Short mmCIF file of C-alpha atoms and ligand atoms in Angstrom, two decimals:
data_model
loop_
_atom_site.label_atom_id
_atom_site.label_comp_id
_atom_site.label_asym_id
_atom_site.label_seq_id
_atom_site.Cartn_x
_atom_site.Cartn_y
_atom_site.Cartn_z
CA MET U 255 18.18 6.92 -4.94
CA GLN U 256 19.03 4.32 -7.32
CA GLU U 257 19.22 0.73 -5.77
CA ILE U 258 21.74 -1.67 -7.02
CA ALA U 259 20.11 -4.63 -8.73
CA THR U 260 20.28 -7.72 -6.56
CA GLU U 261 19.29 -11.21 -6.93
CA ARG U 262 18.00 -13.56 -4.16
CA VAL U 263 18.03 -17.26 -4.05
CA ILE U 264 15.14 -18.91 -2.17
CA SER U 265 15.25 -22.48 -1.21
CA PRO U 266 12.26 -24.56 -0.42
CA ALA U 267 11.15 -24.59 3.35
CA ARG U 268 9.73 -27.18 5.50
CA ASN U 269 7.94 -24.99 7.80
CA ILE U 270 7.31 -21.33 8.98
CA GLN U 271 7.87 -20.59 12.71
CA GLY U 272 8.46 -17.44 14.63
CA SER U 273 7.32 -14.07 15.96
CA LEU U 274 7.53 -10.84 14.02
CA ARG U 275 6.96 -7.14 14.76
CA LEU U 276 6.79 -5.45 11.45
CA PRO U 277 7.66 -1.90 10.39
CA GLY U 278 4.93 0.54 10.17
CA ASP U 279 2.05 0.48 7.59
CA LYS U 280 2.98 2.14 4.29
CA SER U 281 -0.53 3.80 3.71
CA ILE U 282 -0.68 5.19 7.39
CA SER U 283 2.99 6.42 7.20
CA HIS U 284 2.44 8.33 4.04
CA ARG U 285 -0.63 10.09 5.38
CA TYR U 286 1.01 11.01 8.74
CA ALA U 287 4.11 12.24 6.93
CA LEU U 288 2.11 14.53 4.56
CA LEU U 289 -0.27 15.79 7.08
CA ALA U 290 2.51 16.33 9.58
CA GLY U 291 4.23 18.51 6.87
CA LEU U 292 1.23 20.85 6.61
CA ALA U 293 0.22 20.74 10.39
CA GLU U 294 1.00 23.48 12.95
CA GLY U 295 3.59 22.23 15.49
CA VAL U 296 5.66 19.05 15.89
CA THR U 297 4.75 15.39 15.06
CA ARG U 298 6.62 12.45 16.55
CA LEU U 299 6.22 9.24 14.80
CA THR U 300 7.51 5.88 15.98
CA ASN U 301 7.56 2.63 13.84
CA PHE U 302 7.34 4.74 10.71
CA SER U 303 7.51 2.65 7.42
CA THR U 304 11.13 1.72 6.51
CA GLY U 305 10.17 1.58 2.78
CA ALA U 306 11.56 3.81 0.19
CA ASP U 307 8.17 4.98 -0.66
CA CYS U 308 7.47 6.60 2.62
CA ALA U 309 10.83 8.31 2.59
CA SER U 310 9.70 9.90 -0.70
CA SER U 311 6.77 11.47 1.24
CA LEU U 312 9.17 12.66 3.92
CA GLY U 313 11.64 14.09 1.25
CA CYS U 314 8.66 16.00 -0.39
CA VAL U 315 7.40 17.62 2.78
CA SER U 316 10.98 18.62 3.61
CA GLY U 317 11.28 20.23 0.25
CA LEU U 318 8.04 22.06 0.96
CA GLY U 319 9.61 23.57 4.17
CA ALA U 320 8.84 21.08 6.91
CA ARG U 321 11.70 19.95 9.13
CA VAL U 322 12.12 16.32 9.18
CA GLU U 323 14.52 14.73 11.78
CA HIS U 324 15.49 11.23 12.42
CA LYS U 325 15.99 10.92 16.24
CA GLU U 326 17.18 8.17 18.41
CA ASP U 327 15.15 4.97 18.65
CA GLY U 328 13.83 5.46 15.16
CA VAL U 329 11.62 8.42 16.07
CA ILE U 330 10.93 10.73 13.14
CA GLU U 331 10.14 14.28 14.19
CA ILE U 332 8.50 16.52 11.61
CA THR U 333 7.92 20.13 12.33
CA GLY U 334 5.05 21.27 10.10
CA THR U 335 4.64 24.40 8.03
CA GLY U 336 1.56 25.77 9.80
CA GLY U 337 -0.82 25.29 6.82
CA HIS U 338 1.54 26.97 4.22
CA PHE U 339 4.02 24.95 2.25
CA ARG U 340 6.92 26.84 0.93
CA PRO U 341 6.90 26.93 -2.92
CA SER U 342 9.68 24.53 -4.09
CA THR U 343 11.86 25.64 -6.90
CA GLU U 344 13.02 22.08 -7.36
CA PRO U 345 10.68 19.40 -8.67
CA LEU U 346 9.31 17.17 -5.78
CA ASP U 347 10.54 13.70 -6.30
CA CYS U 348 8.04 11.16 -5.54
CA GLY U 349 10.34 8.07 -6.47
CA ASN U 350 8.22 4.95 -7.15
CA SER U 351 5.39 6.18 -5.01
CA GLY U 352 1.97 6.67 -6.50
CA SER U 353 0.65 7.32 -2.96
CA THR U 354 3.00 10.34 -2.54
CA MET U 355 2.20 11.82 -5.97
CA ARG U 356 -1.57 11.55 -5.77
CA MET U 357 -2.23 12.44 -2.15
CA LEU U 358 0.40 15.25 -2.01
CA SER U 359 -1.31 16.78 -5.13
CA GLY U 360 -4.52 17.04 -3.00
CA LEU U 361 -2.51 19.06 -0.41
CA LEU U 362 -0.82 21.19 -2.94
CA ALA U 363 -3.92 21.98 -4.94
CA ALA U 364 -4.96 24.72 -2.31
CA GLN U 365 -1.48 25.95 -1.75
CA THR U 366 -0.14 29.18 -3.28
CA GLY U 367 2.42 28.70 -6.19
CA ARG U 368 3.44 26.27 -8.79
CA PHE U 369 4.67 22.76 -7.75
CA THR U 370 6.15 20.16 -10.10
CA LEU U 371 5.93 16.56 -9.08
CA VAL U 372 8.21 13.84 -10.64
CA GLY U 373 8.80 10.14 -10.33
CA ASP U 374 10.74 7.26 -11.58
CA ALA U 375 10.18 5.40 -14.89
CA SER U 376 7.45 3.17 -13.36
CA LEU U 377 5.51 6.02 -11.62
CA SER U 378 5.83 8.10 -14.77
CA ARG U 379 3.72 5.51 -16.56
CA ARG U 380 0.91 5.46 -14.13
CA PRO U 381 -2.42 7.22 -14.54
CA MET U 382 -2.73 10.70 -12.98
CA GLU U 383 -5.84 11.82 -14.84
CA ARG U 384 -7.85 10.47 -11.86
CA ILE U 385 -6.60 13.22 -9.61
CA ARG U 386 -6.51 16.09 -12.21
CA LYS U 387 -10.22 15.74 -12.68
CA PRO U 388 -11.64 16.37 -9.18
CA LEU U 389 -8.78 18.73 -8.18
CA GLU U 390 -9.38 20.96 -11.33
CA GLN U 391 -13.20 20.90 -10.51
CA MET U 392 -12.18 22.43 -7.18
CA GLY U 393 -10.24 25.19 -8.94
CA ALA U 394 -6.69 24.10 -9.08
CA ARG U 395 -4.82 23.76 -12.28
CA LEU U 396 -3.04 20.44 -13.06
CA GLU U 397 -0.93 19.93 -16.12
CA LEU U 398 0.00 16.21 -16.89
CA THR U 399 2.19 14.69 -19.53
CA GLU U 400 -0.11 12.62 -21.58
CA GLY U 401 -2.01 11.67 -18.45
CA HIS U 402 1.03 10.92 -16.41
CA ALA U 403 3.77 12.51 -14.42
CA PRO U 404 5.48 15.07 -14.39
CA VAL U 405 2.54 16.71 -12.76
CA ARG U 406 2.47 20.52 -12.67
CA ILE U 407 0.16 22.04 -10.12
CA ASP U 408 -0.85 25.73 -9.81
CA GLY U 409 -2.57 25.93 -6.49
CA ALA U 410 -5.54 28.22 -6.08
CA PRO U 411 -8.25 29.01 -3.54
CA LEU U 412 -10.43 25.90 -3.85
CA LYS U 413 -14.25 25.40 -3.55
CA GLY U 414 -15.82 22.26 -2.01
CA ILE U 415 -17.25 19.66 -4.55
CA ASP U 416 -19.33 16.40 -4.45
CA TYR U 417 -17.30 13.72 -6.13
CA ALA U 418 -18.14 10.15 -6.88
CA THR U 419 -14.77 8.22 -7.47
CA PRO U 420 -15.23 6.36 -10.82
CA ILE U 421 -12.93 3.59 -9.77
CA PRO U 422 -12.44 2.67 -6.18
CA SER U 423 -9.26 4.21 -5.10
CA ALA U 424 -8.21 5.44 -1.48
CA GLN U 425 -5.45 7.57 -2.93
CA VAL U 426 -7.97 9.53 -5.06
CA LYS U 427 -10.45 9.77 -2.06
CA THR U 428 -7.57 11.00 0.24
CA ALA U 429 -6.34 13.42 -2.33
CA VAL U 430 -9.84 15.00 -2.59
CA LEU U 431 -10.40 15.05 1.22
CA PHE U 432 -6.83 16.76 1.58
CA ALA U 433 -7.95 19.43 -0.81
CA GLY U 434 -11.32 19.67 0.70
CA MET U 435 -10.05 20.39 4.12
CA GLN U 436 -8.39 23.53 2.70
CA ALA U 437 -11.42 24.55 0.43
CA GLN U 438 -14.19 26.90 0.99
CA GLY U 439 -17.45 24.95 1.69
CA THR U 440 -17.93 21.21 2.09
CA THR U 441 -16.29 18.48 0.05
CA THR U 442 -18.05 15.10 -0.30
CA VAL U 443 -16.49 11.94 -1.82
CA HIS U 444 -18.97 9.09 -2.61
CA GLU U 445 -17.45 5.61 -3.22
CA ALA U 446 -19.17 2.56 -4.48
CA VAL U 447 -16.70 0.30 -2.58
CA ARG U 448 -15.42 1.32 0.80
CA THR U 449 -11.60 1.59 0.29
CA ARG U 450 -9.18 1.88 3.04
CA ASP U 451 -10.05 4.71 5.41
CA HIS U 452 -6.69 5.72 6.64
CA GLY U 453 -6.99 9.18 5.14
CA GLU U 454 -10.19 9.88 7.22
CA LEU U 455 -8.62 8.50 10.28
CA ALA U 456 -5.36 10.41 9.93
CA LEU U 457 -7.21 13.74 9.19
CA ARG U 458 -9.15 13.21 12.54
CA ALA U 459 -5.90 12.38 14.38
CA PHE U 460 -4.53 15.62 13.20
CA SER U 461 -7.63 17.42 14.67
CA ALA U 462 -9.71 17.80 11.50
CA THR U 463 -13.44 16.89 11.77
CA LEU U 464 -15.23 14.91 9.08
CA GLU U 465 -18.51 13.01 8.67
CA ARG U 466 -18.93 9.58 7.38
CA SER U 467 -22.19 8.03 6.09
CA ARG U 468 -22.63 4.60 4.58
CA ASP U 469 -21.01 5.32 1.20
CA ALA U 470 -19.81 8.85 1.49
CA VAL U 471 -17.40 11.09 3.48
CA SER U 472 -17.60 14.77 3.88
CA ILE U 473 -15.11 17.32 5.18
CA ALA U 474 -15.77 20.99 5.95
CA GLY U 475 -13.14 23.49 4.31
CA GLY U 476 -11.01 25.90 6.31
CA GLN U 477 -9.68 23.39 8.81
CA GLU U 478 -6.24 23.52 10.45
CA LEU U 479 -4.19 20.60 11.50
CA ARG U 480 -2.21 20.04 14.68
CA GLY U 481 0.74 17.75 15.02
CA ILE U 482 0.54 14.31 16.86
CA GLU U 483 2.49 11.62 18.54
CA ALA U 484 1.89 8.27 17.13
CA ALA U 485 3.18 4.68 16.78
CA VAL U 486 2.32 3.45 13.28
CA PRO U 487 0.79 0.05 13.36
CA GLY U 488 2.73 -2.87 11.61
CA ASP U 489 1.95 -3.16 7.90
CA ILE U 490 -0.63 -5.97 7.23
CA SER U 491 0.11 -5.81 3.59
CA SER U 492 3.79 -6.69 4.51
CA ALA U 493 2.45 -9.38 6.84
CA ALA U 494 0.44 -10.76 3.92
CA PHE U 495 3.55 -12.39 2.46
CA PHE U 496 4.31 -14.14 5.81
CA LEU U 497 0.56 -15.08 6.30
CA CYS U 498 0.41 -16.72 3.00
CA ALA U 499 3.74 -18.45 3.53
CA ALA U 500 2.64 -19.81 6.85
CA VAL U 501 -0.71 -21.34 5.56
CA LEU U 502 1.31 -23.43 3.17
CA PHE U 503 2.86 -25.49 5.78
CA PRO U 504 0.77 -27.80 8.14
CA ASP U 505 2.98 -27.27 11.25
CA SER U 506 3.70 -23.66 10.84
CA ASN U 507 3.01 -21.11 13.72
CA LEU U 508 3.56 -17.47 13.26
CA ILE U 509 2.80 -14.51 15.48
CA PHE U 510 2.60 -10.89 14.66
CA ASP U 511 2.84 -8.26 17.33
CA ALA U 512 1.29 -4.72 16.98
CA LEU U 513 -0.09 -5.40 13.55
CA GLY U 514 -2.47 -2.94 12.04
CA LEU U 515 -5.92 -4.53 11.70
CA ASN U 516 -8.01 -1.72 10.43
CA PRO U 517 -11.20 -3.40 9.06
CA THR U 518 -10.79 -1.82 5.60
CA ARG U 519 -7.39 -3.53 5.37
CA ALA U 520 -7.89 -6.83 7.17
CA THR U 521 -9.96 -8.74 4.51
CA LEU U 522 -6.92 -10.99 3.75
CA LEU U 523 -7.61 -12.55 7.27
CA ASP U 524 -11.13 -13.40 6.15
CA VAL U 525 -9.87 -14.95 2.79
CA LEU U 526 -7.28 -17.11 4.54
CA THR U 527 -9.87 -18.22 7.07
CA ALA U 528 -12.13 -19.21 4.12
CA LEU U 529 -9.26 -21.02 2.59
CA GLY U 530 -9.00 -23.09 5.88
CA GLY U 531 -6.24 -21.21 7.72
CA HIS U 532 -6.66 -20.66 11.53
CA ILE U 533 -6.25 -16.98 12.45
CA GLY U 534 -6.41 -15.81 16.00
CA VAL U 535 -6.60 -12.17 16.95
CA LEU U 536 -5.54 -11.05 20.61
CA ASN U 537 -4.85 -7.66 22.53
CA LEU U 538 -6.93 -5.45 20.18
CA GLU U 539 -6.38 -1.79 20.87
CA GLU U 540 -7.34 1.46 19.09
CA LYS U 541 -4.63 4.12 18.38
CA HIS U 542 -5.68 7.36 16.61
CA GLY U 543 -8.60 5.35 15.28
CA GLU U 544 -6.51 2.50 13.93
CA LEU U 545 -6.96 -0.98 15.19
CA VAL U 546 -3.77 -2.70 16.33
CA GLY U 547 -3.48 -6.28 17.63
CA THR U 548 -1.69 -9.60 17.90
CA VAL U 549 -2.27 -12.09 15.16
CA GLN U 550 -1.51 -15.84 15.28
CA VAL U 551 -1.60 -17.76 12.22
CA ASN U 552 -1.79 -21.75 11.78
CA ALA U 553 -2.13 -23.77 8.66
CA PRO U 554 -5.01 -26.26 8.12
CA PRO U 555 -3.68 -29.79 8.41
CA GLN U 556 -5.89 -30.80 5.32
CA GLY U 557 -4.37 -28.10 3.16
CA LEU U 558 -5.96 -24.98 1.60
CA SER U 559 -9.12 -25.06 -0.32
CA GLY U 560 -9.63 -22.41 -2.93
CA THR U 561 -11.67 -19.26 -3.68
CA THR U 562 -12.81 -16.70 -6.02
CA ILE U 563 -12.02 -12.89 -5.39
CA SER U 564 -14.18 -10.57 -7.32
CA GLY U 565 -16.22 -7.38 -6.95
CA ALA U 566 -15.66 -5.19 -3.82
CA LEU U 567 -13.42 -7.96 -2.51
CA ALA U 568 -10.98 -7.45 -5.29
CA ALA U 569 -10.59 -3.67 -4.72
CA GLN U 570 -10.05 -4.25 -0.85
CA LEU U 571 -7.39 -6.89 -1.58
CA ILE U 572 -5.65 -5.02 -4.30
CA ASP U 573 -2.23 -5.20 -2.87
CA GLU U 574 -2.52 -8.69 -1.53
CA LEU U 575 -3.84 -10.24 -4.99
CA PRO U 576 -0.22 -11.04 -6.37
CA VAL U 577 0.66 -13.09 -3.29
CA LEU U 578 -2.68 -14.75 -3.22
CA ALA U 579 -2.33 -15.70 -6.82
CA ALA U 580 1.16 -16.85 -6.33
CA ILE U 581 0.01 -19.48 -3.69
CA GLY U 582 -3.01 -20.52 -5.91
CA PRO U 583 -1.34 -23.59 -7.40
CA TYR U 584 -0.77 -24.88 -3.86
CA THR U 585 -4.52 -24.72 -2.95
CA GLN U 586 -7.00 -27.57 -3.81
CA SER U 587 -9.29 -25.90 -6.13
CA GLY U 588 -7.29 -22.78 -7.13
CA ILE U 589 -7.71 -19.03 -6.84
CA ARG U 590 -9.76 -17.06 -9.34
CA ILE U 591 -9.41 -13.27 -9.48
CA ARG U 592 -11.67 -10.94 -11.36
CA ASP U 593 -12.66 -7.19 -11.28
CA ALA U 594 -9.06 -6.48 -10.69
CA LYS U 595 -8.13 -4.55 -13.76
CA GLU U 596 -6.36 -2.02 -11.55
CA LEU U 597 -3.58 -4.65 -11.17
CA ARG U 598 -2.49 -3.56 -14.68
CA VAL U 599 -1.61 0.01 -13.70
CA LYS U 600 0.26 -0.57 -10.39
CA GLU U 601 3.94 -0.36 -10.20
CA SER U 602 4.00 -2.94 -12.92
CA ASP U 603 1.37 -4.80 -14.88
CA ARG U 604 0.77 -7.19 -12.06
CA ILE U 605 -1.55 -9.50 -13.93
CA ALA U 606 0.96 -10.11 -16.76
CA LEU U 607 3.80 -10.44 -14.39
CA VAL U 608 2.08 -12.98 -12.04
CA ALA U 609 1.10 -15.05 -15.00
CA ALA U 610 4.46 -15.00 -16.64
CA ASN U 611 6.27 -15.84 -13.26
CA LEU U 612 3.98 -18.59 -12.46
CA ARG U 613 4.41 -20.07 -15.92
CA ALA U 614 8.17 -19.90 -15.35
CA MET U 615 7.59 -22.15 -12.33
CA GLY U 616 5.70 -24.59 -14.45
CA ALA U 617 2.25 -23.59 -13.42
CA GLU U 618 -0.75 -23.61 -15.53
CA VAL U 619 -2.54 -20.19 -15.36
CA GLU U 620 -5.07 -18.28 -17.49
CA GLU U 621 -4.88 -14.47 -17.75
CA PHE U 622 -7.89 -12.25 -18.25
CA GLU U 623 -8.08 -8.50 -18.81
CA ASP U 624 -9.27 -8.13 -15.08
CA GLY U 625 -7.85 -11.07 -13.48
CA LEU U 626 -6.39 -14.56 -13.51
CA ASP U 627 -7.38 -18.18 -13.14
CA VAL U 628 -4.75 -20.21 -10.99
CA PRO U 629 -5.88 -23.80 -11.00
CA GLY U 630 -5.10 -25.69 -7.69
CA GLY U 631 -3.22 -28.99 -7.07
CA GLN U 632 -0.14 -28.01 -9.02
CA THR U 633 3.38 -28.72 -8.29
CA LEU U 634 5.95 -25.92 -9.08
CA HIS U 635 9.52 -26.02 -9.77
CA GLY U 636 12.28 -23.46 -8.81
CA ALA U 637 12.79 -20.90 -11.66
CA THR U 638 14.31 -17.54 -12.56
CA ILE U 639 11.68 -14.86 -11.57
CA ASP U 640 11.58 -11.32 -12.96
CA SER U 641 10.33 -8.86 -10.42
CA GLY U 642 9.83 -6.21 -13.11
CA GLY U 643 11.05 -3.65 -10.49
CA ASP U 644 7.92 -4.25 -8.48
CA HIS U 645 8.21 -4.88 -4.77
CA ARG U 646 5.03 -6.95 -4.36
CA ILE U 647 6.09 -9.29 -7.28
CA ALA U 648 9.42 -9.88 -5.83
CA MET U 649 8.01 -10.80 -2.39
CA ALA U 650 5.06 -12.87 -3.82
CA PHE U 651 7.28 -15.17 -5.78
CA ALA U 652 9.70 -15.60 -2.82
CA VAL U 653 6.65 -16.96 -1.13
CA ALA U 654 5.74 -19.25 -3.99
CA ALA U 655 9.35 -20.46 -3.92
CA LEU U 656 9.07 -21.90 -0.44
CA ARG U 657 6.92 -24.76 -1.68
CA ALA U 658 8.53 -25.31 -5.01
CA LYS U 659 10.90 -28.14 -5.94
CA GLY U 660 14.33 -26.68 -6.29
CA GLU U 661 15.88 -23.26 -5.72
CA THR U 662 14.31 -20.01 -7.16
CA LEU U 663 16.23 -16.98 -8.21
CA ILE U 664 14.51 -13.75 -7.78
CA ARG U 665 15.91 -11.09 -10.16
CA GLY U 666 15.22 -7.39 -9.25
CA ALA U 667 14.92 -8.42 -5.50
CA GLU U 668 15.97 -4.91 -4.30
CA ALA U 669 12.50 -3.75 -5.27
CA ALA U 670 11.34 -5.23 -2.07
CA ALA U 671 13.00 -2.10 -0.37
CA ILE U 672 10.15 0.02 -1.82
CA SER U 673 7.86 -1.19 0.96
CA PHE U 674 9.66 -3.63 2.94
CA PRO U 675 13.51 -3.64 3.04
CA GLU U 676 13.73 -6.27 5.86
CA PHE U 677 11.58 -8.78 3.89
CA PHE U 678 14.23 -11.23 2.67
CA ASP U 679 16.08 -11.33 6.00
CA LEU U 680 12.84 -11.81 7.98
CA LEU U 681 11.74 -14.58 5.53
CA GLU U 682 14.96 -16.39 6.25
CA SER U 683 14.47 -16.01 10.10
CA VAL U 684 11.12 -17.74 10.04
CA ALA U 685 11.50 -20.29 7.27
CA GLU U 686 12.62 -23.66 8.53
CA ARG U 687 14.65 -25.88 6.22
C1 LIG M 178 -3.20 2.94 -1.30
C2 LIG M 178 -4.27 2.56 -2.08
C3 LIG M 178 -4.26 1.73 -3.18
C4 LIG M 178 -3.14 0.62 -2.91
C5 LIG M 178 -1.84 1.37 -2.66
C6 LIG M 178 -1.81 2.14 -1.43
C7 LIG M 178 -3.26 4.01 -0.31
O1 LIG M 178 -4.12 2.29 -4.43
O2 LIG M 178 -2.96 -0.17 -4.08
O3 LIG M 178 -0.72 0.35 -2.41
O4 LIG M 178 -2.41 4.04 0.56
O5 LIG M 178 -4.26 4.75 -0.35
P1 LIG M 178 -5.28 2.95 -5.15
O6 LIG M 178 -5.78 4.14 -4.47
O7 LIG M 178 -4.79 3.34 -6.59
O8 LIG M 178 -6.27 1.83 -5.27
#
């Protein structure tokens, strides 16, 4: 679906106040949708992500023979294919979603037939070699186009492998586990940095068994999945924009209900605490292995300090780095980011776009191959921002705009709908002027 290009004007705010219940986590929604499509029986999901990316996952499983129905009260019902996807004559459209393309490839690698996965212009530039390697080692055949999509997969009976991910990637880990669950023998994925574990938790929720050690996860092959009923926790990476907005204003008070707090995703809360923010967590519950709770955020009266994000932290905070960099000028000693080269191969080159847009707002910023130095103590002015069609850039600069002098125009604001269509309306509902 082609969104019509839209612009949004963001005026400076005085304060952030309110209570939010956010749509379901994108990473969890993808995994539930994909596994539901392959499982035996019916899966019922509430609070499924409203983003276009997760709709791509639903579209793909529907193209592979699963029945996807949108019921009342936002319930999504998926009737799975009982372990056998129907070969699709049409290419499977993954839209803008790298998660769909990479993780679905893992499921398709073991299925009978030939499948073609395509994506939009941005997704067609993103690296796919990282999934080709392990899935071919397992016995499938993947044909790429100069390392990118379209991806052509010839599924085959697979054998389990031992695989160490060369760069931290939860998508690659999940793709290998999704293939491993259908292989002969055991598959083990070793990772140097513990990336988000929603794939492991989702597999368990759908009745698979796997074993986790300190730096590896193993799954036995030949396992069958059974459908589930689940409420998807609110997306903490969407909350990140509001959390970062709230800590900019001394009188702000923001509460999130039913927010996903999986420890492999909640690093931002530690960083905001280190910057001086006050974060309270209440009503913690576990649902299908995922932690869910209420979060309250207040800003430090003395303003935010500053920090360096590098090493494992950079990998764990990868989706939150654009917004952290965007609020960097408003901290006292700045935000320094290193070991985040992966940002260059996301939906856009996020290092280049963050630097260009911060400069457009009058900030001083230094760009590195693997990160950024954003000095603190700066005053920004309103400017025209180019989202580059990247949802997280559009939203990060809407947050930076709240503390700038004058209005900011976000070009390509429609990109927010990739993960969070409600973003701009919710921002207006909590921003006090
Ligand atoms: C995701 C993993 C990360 C992240 C992406 C979602 C996931 O990508 O940036 O938004 O759901 O597994 P990588 O696996 O490329 O690091």
